[in-house]
XYZ file of N, CA and C in Angstrom:
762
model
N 77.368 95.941 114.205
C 78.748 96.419 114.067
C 78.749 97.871 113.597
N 79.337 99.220 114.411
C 79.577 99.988 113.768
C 80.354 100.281 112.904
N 79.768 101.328 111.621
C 80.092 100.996 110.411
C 81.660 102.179 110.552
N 82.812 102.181 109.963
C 84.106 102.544 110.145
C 84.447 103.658 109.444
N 83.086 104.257 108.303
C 83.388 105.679 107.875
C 81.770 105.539 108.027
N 81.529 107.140 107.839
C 80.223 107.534 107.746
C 80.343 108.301 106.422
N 79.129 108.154 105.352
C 79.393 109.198 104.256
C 77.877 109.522 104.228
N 77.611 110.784 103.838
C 76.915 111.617 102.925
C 76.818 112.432 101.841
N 75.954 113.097 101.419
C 76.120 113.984 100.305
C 75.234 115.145 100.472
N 75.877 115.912 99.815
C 75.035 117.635 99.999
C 75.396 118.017 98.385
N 74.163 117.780 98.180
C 74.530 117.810 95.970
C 75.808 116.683 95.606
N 76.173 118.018 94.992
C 77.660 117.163 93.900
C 78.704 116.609 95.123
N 78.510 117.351 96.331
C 79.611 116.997 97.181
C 79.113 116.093 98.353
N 80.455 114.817 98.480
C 80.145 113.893 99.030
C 81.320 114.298 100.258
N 80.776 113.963 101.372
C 81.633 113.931 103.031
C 81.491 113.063 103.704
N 83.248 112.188 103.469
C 83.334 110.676 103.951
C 83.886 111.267 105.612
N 83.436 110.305 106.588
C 83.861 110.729 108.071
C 84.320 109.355 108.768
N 85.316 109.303 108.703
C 86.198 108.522 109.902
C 85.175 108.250 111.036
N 85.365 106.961 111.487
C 84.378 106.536 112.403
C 85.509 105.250 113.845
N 86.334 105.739 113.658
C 87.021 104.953 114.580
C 87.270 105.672 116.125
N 86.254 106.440 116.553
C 86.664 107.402 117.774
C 87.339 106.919 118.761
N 86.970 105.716 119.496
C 88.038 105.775 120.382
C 89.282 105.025 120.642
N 89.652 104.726 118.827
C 91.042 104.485 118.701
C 91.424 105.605 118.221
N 91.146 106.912 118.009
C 91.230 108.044 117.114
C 91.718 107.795 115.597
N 90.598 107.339 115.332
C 90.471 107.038 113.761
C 91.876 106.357 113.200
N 92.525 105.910 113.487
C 93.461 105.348 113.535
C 93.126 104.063 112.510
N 93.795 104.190 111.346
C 93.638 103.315 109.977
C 94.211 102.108 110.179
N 93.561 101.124 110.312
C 93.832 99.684 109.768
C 93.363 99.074 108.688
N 93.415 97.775 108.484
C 93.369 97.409 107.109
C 91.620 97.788 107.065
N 90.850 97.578 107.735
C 89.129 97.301 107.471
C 89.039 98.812 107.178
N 89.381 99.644 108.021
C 88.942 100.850 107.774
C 89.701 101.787 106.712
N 91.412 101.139 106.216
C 91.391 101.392 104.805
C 91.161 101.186 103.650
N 90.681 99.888 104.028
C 89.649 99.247 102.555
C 88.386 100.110 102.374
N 87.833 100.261 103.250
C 86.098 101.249 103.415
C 86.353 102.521 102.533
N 87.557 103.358 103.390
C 87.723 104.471 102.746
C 88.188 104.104 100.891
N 89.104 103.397 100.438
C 89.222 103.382 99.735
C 88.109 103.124 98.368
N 87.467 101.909 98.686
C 86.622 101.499 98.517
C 85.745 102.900 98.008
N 85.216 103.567 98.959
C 84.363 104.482 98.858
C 84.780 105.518 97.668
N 85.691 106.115 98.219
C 86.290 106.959 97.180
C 86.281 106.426 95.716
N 86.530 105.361 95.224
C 86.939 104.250 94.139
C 85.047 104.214 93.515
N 84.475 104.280 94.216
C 82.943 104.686 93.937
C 82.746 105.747 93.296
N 83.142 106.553 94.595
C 82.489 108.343 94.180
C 83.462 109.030 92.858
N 84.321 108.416 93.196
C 85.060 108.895 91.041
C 84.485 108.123 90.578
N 83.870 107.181 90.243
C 83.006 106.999 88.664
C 81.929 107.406 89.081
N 81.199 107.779 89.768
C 79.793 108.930 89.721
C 79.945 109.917 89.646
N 79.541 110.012 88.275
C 79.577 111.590 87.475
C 78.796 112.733 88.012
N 77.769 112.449 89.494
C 76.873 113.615 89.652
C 78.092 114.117 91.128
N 78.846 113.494 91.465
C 79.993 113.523 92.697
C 81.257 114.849 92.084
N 81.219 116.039 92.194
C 82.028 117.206 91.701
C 83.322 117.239 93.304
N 83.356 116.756 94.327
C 84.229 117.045 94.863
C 83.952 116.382 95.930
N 84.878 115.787 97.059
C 84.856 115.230 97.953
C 85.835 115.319 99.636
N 85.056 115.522 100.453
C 85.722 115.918 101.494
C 85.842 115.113 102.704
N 86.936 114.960 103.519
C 86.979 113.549 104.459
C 87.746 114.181 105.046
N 86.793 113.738 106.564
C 87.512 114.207 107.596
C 87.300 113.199 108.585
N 87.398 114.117 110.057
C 87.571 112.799 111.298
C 86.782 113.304 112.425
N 87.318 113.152 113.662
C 85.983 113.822 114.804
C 86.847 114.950 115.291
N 86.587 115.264 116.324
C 86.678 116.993 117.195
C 88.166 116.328 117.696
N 88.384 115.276 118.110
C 90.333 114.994 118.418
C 91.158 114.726 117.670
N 90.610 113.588 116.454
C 91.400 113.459 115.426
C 90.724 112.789 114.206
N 91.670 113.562 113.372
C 91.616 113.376 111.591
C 91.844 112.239 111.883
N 92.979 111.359 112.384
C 93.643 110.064 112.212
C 95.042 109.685 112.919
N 95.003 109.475 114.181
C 96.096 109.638 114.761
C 97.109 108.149 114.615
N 97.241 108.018 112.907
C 97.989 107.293 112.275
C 97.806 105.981 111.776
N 98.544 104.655 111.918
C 98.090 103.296 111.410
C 97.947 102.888 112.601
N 97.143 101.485 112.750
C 96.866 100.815 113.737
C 98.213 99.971 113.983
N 98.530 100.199 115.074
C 99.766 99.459 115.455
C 99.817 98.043 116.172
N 98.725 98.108 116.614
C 98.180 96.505 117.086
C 98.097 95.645 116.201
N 97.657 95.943 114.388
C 97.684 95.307 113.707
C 98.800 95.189 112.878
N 100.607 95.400 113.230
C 101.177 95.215 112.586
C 102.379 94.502 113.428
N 102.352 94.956 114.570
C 103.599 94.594 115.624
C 103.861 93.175 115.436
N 103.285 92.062 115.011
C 103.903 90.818 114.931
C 103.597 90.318 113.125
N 103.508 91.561 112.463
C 104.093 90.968 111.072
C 105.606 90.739 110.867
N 106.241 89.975 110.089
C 107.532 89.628 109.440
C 107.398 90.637 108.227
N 108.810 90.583 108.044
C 109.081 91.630 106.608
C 108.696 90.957 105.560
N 108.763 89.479 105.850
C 108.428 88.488 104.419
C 106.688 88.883 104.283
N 106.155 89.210 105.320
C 104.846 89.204 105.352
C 104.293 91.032 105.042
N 104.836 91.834 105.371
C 104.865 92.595 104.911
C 104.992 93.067 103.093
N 106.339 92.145 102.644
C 106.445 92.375 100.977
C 105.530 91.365 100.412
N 104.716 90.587 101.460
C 104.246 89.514 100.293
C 102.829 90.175 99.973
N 102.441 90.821 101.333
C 100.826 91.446 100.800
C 100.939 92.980 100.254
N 102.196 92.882 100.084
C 102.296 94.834 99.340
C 101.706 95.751 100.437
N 101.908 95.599 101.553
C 101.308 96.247 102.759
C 101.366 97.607 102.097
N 100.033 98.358 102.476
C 99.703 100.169 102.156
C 99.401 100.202 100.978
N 99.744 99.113 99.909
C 99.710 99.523 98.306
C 98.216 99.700 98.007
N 97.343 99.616 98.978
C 95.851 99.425 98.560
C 95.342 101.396 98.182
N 96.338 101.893 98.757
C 96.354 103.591 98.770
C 96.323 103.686 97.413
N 97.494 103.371 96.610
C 97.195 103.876 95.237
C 96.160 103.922 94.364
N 95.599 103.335 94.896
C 93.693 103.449 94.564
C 93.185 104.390 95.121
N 93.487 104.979 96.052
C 93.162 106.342 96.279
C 93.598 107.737 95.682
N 94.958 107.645 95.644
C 95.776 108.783 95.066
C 95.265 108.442 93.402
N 94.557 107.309 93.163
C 94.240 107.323 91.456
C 93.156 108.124 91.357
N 92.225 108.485 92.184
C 90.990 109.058 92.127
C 91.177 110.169 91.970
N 90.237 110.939 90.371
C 90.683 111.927 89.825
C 89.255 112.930 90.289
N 88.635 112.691 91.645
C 87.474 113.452 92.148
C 88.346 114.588 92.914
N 88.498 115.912 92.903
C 89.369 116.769 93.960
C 88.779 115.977 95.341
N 90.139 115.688 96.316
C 89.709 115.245 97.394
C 90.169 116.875 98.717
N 89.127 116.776 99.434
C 89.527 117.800 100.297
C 89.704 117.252 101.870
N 91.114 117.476 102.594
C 90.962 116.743 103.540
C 90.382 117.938 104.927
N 89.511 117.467 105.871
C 89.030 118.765 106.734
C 89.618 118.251 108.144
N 90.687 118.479 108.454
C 91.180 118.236 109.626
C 90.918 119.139 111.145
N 90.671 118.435 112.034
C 90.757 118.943 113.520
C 91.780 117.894 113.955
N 92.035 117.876 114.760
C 92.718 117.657 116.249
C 94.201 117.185 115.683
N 94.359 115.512 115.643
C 95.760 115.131 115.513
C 96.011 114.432 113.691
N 96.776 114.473 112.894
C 96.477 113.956 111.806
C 98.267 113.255 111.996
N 98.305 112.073 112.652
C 99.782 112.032 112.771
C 100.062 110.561 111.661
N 101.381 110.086 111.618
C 101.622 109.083 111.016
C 100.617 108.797 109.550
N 100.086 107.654 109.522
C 99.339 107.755 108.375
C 98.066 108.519 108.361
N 97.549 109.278 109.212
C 96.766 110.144 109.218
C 97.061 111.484 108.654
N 98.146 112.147 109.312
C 98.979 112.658 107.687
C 99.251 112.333 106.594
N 99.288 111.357 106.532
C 99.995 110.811 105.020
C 98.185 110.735 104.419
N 97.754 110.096 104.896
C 96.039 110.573 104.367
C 95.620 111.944 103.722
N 95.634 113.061 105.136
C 96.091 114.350 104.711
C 97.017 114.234 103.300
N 97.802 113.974 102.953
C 98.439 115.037 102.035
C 98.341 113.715 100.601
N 97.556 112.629 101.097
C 96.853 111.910 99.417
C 95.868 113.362 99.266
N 94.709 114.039 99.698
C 94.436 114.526 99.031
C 94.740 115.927 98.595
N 94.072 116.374 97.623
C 94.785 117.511 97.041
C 94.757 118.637 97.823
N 94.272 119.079 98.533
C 94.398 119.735 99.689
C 93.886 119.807 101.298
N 94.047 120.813 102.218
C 93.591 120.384 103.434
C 93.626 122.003 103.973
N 92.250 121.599 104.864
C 92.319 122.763 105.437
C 92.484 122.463 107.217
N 92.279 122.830 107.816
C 93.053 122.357 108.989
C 92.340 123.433 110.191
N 92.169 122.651 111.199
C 91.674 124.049 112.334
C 92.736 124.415 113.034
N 92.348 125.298 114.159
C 93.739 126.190 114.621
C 94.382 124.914 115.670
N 93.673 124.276 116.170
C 93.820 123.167 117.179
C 94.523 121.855 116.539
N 94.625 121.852 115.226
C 95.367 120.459 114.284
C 96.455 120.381 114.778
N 96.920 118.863 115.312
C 98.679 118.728 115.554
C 99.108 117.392 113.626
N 99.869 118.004 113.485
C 100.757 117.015 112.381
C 102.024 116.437 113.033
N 102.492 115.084 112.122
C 103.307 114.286 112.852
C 103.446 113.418 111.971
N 105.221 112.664 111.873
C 105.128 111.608 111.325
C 106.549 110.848 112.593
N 105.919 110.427 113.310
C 106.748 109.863 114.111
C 106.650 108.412 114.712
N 107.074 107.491 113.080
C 107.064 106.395 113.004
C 108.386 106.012 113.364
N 109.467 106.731 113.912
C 110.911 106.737 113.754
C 110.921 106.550 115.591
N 109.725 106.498 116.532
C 110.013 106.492 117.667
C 109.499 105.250 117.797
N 108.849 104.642 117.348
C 108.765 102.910 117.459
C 109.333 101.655 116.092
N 110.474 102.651 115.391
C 111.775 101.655 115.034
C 111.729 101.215 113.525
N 110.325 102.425 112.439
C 110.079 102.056 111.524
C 110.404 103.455 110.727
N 109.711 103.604 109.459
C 109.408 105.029 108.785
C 108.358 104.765 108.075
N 108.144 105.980 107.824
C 106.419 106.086 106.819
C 106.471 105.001 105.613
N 105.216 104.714 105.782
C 105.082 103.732 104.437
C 104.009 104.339 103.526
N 102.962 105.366 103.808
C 102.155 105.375 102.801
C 102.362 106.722 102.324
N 103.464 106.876 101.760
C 104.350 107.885 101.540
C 105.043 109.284 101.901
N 104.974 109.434 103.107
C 104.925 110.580 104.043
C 106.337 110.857 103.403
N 107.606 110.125 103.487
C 108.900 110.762 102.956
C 108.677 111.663 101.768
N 108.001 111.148 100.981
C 107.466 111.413 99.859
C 107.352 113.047 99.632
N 105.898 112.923 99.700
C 104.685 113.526 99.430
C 105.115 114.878 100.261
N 105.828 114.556 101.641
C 106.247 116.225 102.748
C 107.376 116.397 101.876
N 107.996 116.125 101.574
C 109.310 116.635 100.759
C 109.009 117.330 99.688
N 107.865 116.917 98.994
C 107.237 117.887 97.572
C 106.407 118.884 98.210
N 106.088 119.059 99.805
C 105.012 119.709 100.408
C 105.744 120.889 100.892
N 107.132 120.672 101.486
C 107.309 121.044 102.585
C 108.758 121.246 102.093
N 109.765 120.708 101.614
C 110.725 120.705 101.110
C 111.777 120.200 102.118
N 112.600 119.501 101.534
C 113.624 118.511 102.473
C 113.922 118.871 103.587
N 114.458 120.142 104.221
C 114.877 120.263 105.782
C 113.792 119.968 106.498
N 112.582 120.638 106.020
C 111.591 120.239 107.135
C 110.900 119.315 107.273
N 111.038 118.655 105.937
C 110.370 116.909 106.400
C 111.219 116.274 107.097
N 112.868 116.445 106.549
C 113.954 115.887 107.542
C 113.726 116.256 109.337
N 113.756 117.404 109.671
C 113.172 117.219 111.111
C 112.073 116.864 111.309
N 110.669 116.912 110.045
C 109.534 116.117 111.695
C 110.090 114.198 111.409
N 110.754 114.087 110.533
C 110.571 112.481 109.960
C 111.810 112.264 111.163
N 113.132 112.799 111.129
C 113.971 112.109 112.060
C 114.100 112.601 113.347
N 113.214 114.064 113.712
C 112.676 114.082 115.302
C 111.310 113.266 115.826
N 110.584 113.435 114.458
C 109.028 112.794 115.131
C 108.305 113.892 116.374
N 108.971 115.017 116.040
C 108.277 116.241 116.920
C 106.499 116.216 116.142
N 105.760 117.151 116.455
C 104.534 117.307 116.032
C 104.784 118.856 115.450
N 104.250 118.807 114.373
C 103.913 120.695 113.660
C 102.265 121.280 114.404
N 102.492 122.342 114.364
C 100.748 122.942 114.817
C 100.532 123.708 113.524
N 99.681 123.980 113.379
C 98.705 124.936 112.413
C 99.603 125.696 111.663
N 99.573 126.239 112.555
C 100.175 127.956 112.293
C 101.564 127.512 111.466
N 102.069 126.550 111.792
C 103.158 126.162 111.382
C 102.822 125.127 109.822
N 102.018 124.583 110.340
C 101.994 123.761 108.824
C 101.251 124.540 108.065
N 100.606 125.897 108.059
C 99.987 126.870 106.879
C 101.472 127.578 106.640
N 102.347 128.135 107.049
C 103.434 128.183 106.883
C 104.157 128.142 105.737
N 104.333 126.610 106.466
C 105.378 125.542 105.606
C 104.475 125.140 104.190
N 103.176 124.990 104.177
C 102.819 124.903 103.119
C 102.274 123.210 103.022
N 101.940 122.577 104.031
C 101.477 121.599 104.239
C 100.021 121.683 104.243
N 99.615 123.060 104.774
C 97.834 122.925 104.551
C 97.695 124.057 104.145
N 96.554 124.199 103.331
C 96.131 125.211 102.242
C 95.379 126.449 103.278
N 94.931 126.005 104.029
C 94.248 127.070 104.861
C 93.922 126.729 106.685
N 93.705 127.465 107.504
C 93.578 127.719 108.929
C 92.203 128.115 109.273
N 91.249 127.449 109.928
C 90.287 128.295 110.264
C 90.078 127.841 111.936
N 88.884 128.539 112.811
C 88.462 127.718 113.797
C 88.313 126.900 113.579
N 88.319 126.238 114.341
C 88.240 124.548 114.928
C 86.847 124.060 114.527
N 85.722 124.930 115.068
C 84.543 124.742 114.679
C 83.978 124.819 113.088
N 84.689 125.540 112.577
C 84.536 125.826 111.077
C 85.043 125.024 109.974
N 86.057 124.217 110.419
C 86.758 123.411 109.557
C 85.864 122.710 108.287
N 85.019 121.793 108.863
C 84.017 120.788 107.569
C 83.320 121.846 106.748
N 82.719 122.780 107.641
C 81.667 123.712 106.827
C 82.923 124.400 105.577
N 83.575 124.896 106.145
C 85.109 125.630 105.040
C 85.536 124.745 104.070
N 85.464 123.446 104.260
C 85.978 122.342 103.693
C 84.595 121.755 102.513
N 83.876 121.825 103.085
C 82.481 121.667 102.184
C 82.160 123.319 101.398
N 81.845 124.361 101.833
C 81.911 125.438 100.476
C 83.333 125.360 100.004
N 84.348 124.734 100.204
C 84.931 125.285 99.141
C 84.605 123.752 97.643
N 84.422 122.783 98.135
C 84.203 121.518 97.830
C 82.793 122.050 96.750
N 82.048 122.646 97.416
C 80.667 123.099 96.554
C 81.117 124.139 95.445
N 82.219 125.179 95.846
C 82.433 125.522 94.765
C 83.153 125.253 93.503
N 84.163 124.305 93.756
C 85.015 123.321 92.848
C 84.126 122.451 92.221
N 82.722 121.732 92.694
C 81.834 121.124 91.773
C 81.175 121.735 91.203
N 80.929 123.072 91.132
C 80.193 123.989 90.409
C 80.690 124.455 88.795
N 81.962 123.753 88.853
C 82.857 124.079 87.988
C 82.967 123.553 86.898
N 83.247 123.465 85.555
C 83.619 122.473 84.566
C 84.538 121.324 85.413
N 83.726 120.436 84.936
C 83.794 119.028 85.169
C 85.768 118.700 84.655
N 85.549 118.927 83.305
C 87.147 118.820 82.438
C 87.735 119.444 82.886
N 87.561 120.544 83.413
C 88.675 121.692 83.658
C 89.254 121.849 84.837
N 88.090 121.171 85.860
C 88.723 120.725 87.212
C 89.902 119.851 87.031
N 89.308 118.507 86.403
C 90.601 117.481 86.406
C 91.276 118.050 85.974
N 91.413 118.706 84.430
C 92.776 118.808 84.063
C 93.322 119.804 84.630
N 93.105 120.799 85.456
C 93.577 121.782 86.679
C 94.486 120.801 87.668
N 93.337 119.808 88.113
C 94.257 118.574 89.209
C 95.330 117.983 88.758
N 95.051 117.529 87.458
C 96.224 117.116 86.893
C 97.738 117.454 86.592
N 97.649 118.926 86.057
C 98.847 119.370 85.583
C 99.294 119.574 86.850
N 98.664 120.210 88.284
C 99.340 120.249 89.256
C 100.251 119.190 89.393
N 99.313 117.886 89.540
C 100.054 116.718 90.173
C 101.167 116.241 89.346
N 101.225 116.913 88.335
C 102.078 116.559 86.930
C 103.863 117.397 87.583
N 103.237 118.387 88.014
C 104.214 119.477 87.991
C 105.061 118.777 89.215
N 104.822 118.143 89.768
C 105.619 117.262 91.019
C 106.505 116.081 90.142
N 106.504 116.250 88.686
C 107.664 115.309 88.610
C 107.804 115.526 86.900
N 107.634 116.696 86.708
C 108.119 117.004 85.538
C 109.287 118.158 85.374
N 110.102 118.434 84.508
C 110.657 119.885 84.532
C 110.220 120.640 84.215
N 110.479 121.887 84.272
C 109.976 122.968 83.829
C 109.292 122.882 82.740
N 110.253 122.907 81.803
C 109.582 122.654 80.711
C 109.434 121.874 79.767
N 108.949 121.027 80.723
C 108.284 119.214 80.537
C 106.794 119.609 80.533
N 106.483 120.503 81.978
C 105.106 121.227 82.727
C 104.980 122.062 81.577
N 105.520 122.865 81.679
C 104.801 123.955 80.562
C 103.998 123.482 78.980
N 105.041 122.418 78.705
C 104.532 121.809 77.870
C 103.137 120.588 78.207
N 103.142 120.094 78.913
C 102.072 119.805 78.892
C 101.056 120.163 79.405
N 101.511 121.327 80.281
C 100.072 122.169 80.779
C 99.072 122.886 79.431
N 100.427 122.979 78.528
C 99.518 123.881 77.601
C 98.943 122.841 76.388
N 99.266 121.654 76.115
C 97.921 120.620 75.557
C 97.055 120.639 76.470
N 97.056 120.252 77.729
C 95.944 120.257 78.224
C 94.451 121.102 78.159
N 94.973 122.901 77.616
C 94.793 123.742 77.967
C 93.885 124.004 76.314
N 94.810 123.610 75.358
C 94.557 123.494 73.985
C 92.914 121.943 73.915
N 93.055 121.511 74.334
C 92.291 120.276 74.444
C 91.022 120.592 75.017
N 90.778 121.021 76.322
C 89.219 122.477 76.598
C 89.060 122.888 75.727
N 89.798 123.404 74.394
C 89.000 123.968 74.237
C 87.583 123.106 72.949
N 87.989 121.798 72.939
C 87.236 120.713 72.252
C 85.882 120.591 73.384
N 85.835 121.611 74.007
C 84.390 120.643 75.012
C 83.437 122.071 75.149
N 82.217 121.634 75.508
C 81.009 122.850 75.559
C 81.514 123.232 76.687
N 81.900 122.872 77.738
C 82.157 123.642 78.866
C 82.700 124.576 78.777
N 83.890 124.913 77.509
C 84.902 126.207 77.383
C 83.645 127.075 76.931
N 83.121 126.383 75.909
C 82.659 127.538 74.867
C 81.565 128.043 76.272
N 80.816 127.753 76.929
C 79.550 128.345 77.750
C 80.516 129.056 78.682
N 81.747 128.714 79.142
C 82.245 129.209 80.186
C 82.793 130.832 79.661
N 83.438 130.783 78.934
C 83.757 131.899 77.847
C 82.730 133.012 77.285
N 81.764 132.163 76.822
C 80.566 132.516 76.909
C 79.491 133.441 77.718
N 79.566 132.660 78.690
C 78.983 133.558 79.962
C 79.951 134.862 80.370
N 81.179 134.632 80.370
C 81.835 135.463 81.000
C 81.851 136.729 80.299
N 81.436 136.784 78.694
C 81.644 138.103 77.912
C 80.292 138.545 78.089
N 79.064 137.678 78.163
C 77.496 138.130 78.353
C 77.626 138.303 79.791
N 77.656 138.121 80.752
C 78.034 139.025 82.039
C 76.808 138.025 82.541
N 77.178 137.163 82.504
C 76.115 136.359 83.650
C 76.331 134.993 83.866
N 76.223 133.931 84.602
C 77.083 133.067 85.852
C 76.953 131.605 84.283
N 78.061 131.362 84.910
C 78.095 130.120 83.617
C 77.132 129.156 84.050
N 76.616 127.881 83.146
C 76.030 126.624 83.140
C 76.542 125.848 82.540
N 77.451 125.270 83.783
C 78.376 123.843 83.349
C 77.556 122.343 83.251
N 77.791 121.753 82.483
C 76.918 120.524 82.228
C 77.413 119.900 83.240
């Protein structure tokens, strides 16, 4: 049986790969348990500094498997908490980097934007056009594009179900960066190598206050960005990082 992600590692950084090609990676339950699963690993291994997941040369994930849902009931739907197995993903406090080519539509976007960022090739189509076969996003696409992207424009791709390109979702602010097509994983892995190079504490609590700032006020955030900030400075990582930087030579993060 082929296996439904492929992972490796290059040091601290681990690169999980979608293995569903010629459904185009297209997430069902087996292959969102794997991913999850995996990830749910690589955060409690402390030698794992950052993690990057992507898909093949057509697609990141050209959404949920639809074969496996067309004859569920709604009773059957609320009884197994359908999608809730995600929040085990979005709990994982490893920076996740998503490296997209080709199509990242439906829950393949919504994949995209669980992790904390994405870089995207010039050839990426985005999409959430669950609204043309009679449903809407479930693994939080309303969500997550509305804090991404801000209401008008999640409102047209969610109630046209048009597709965004690149150029357009670096834009709008849906993906952090644009490169060739060919370059995507490699871009997606140094930047992944350089985020594990980093204080360990200072990453998370960097990840954190971000993800904080999506549902706090102003100055709800401010305030707790700055315990966070007060709290580094209880760990060797500040003092060497600080450290290095006044002796003029490259820090050594534990």
């Amino acid at each position: 049986m082929t296996a439904l992600i492929k992972t490796s590692r290059d040091g601290a950084v681990a690169l999980i790969r979608l293995n569903r090609p010629k459904q185009l990676n297209a997430l069902n339950s087996a292959l969102a348990a794997e991913i999850v699963a995996k990830v749910a690993d690589l955060d409690r291994d402390t030698s794992v500094g950052a993690i990057v997941i992507t898909g093949s040369e057509r697609a990141f994930a050209a959404g949920a498997d639809i074969s496996e849902m067309v004859k569920k009931t709604a009773e059957e739907m609320i009884e197994a908490d359908f999608f809730a197995e995600w929040d085990r993903f979005t709990a994982c406090r490893t920076p996740k980097i998503a490296a997209v080519n080709g199509y990242a539509l439906g829950g393949g976007c919504e994949l995209m934007m669980m992790c904390d960022f994405a870089i995207a090739g010039q050839g990426a189509r985005f999409g959430q056009p669950e609204v043309k076969i009679g449903v809407i996003a479930g693994m939080g696409g309303t969500q997550r594009m509305t804090h991404l992207i801000g209401r008008a424009r999640t409102m047209d791709m969610h109630l046209t179900g048009r597709m965004m390109d690149a150029s357009e979702a670096l834009a709008s602010g849906l993906v952090a960066r644009v490169v060739p097509d060919s370059d995507v994983v490699s871009t997606a892995m140094d930047a992944a190598h350089r985020i594990a190079s980093y204080s360990r504490a200072a990453v998370r609590q960097a990840r954190d206050a971000v993800m904080r700032a999506e549902e706090l006020s102003l100055t709800e955030g401010l305030n707790y960005e700055r315990r966070l900030f007060h709290r580094l400075f209880g760990t060797t990582d500040q003092q060497e990082g600080m450290s290095a930087f006044l002796e003029k030579r490259p820090a050594r993060f534990g």
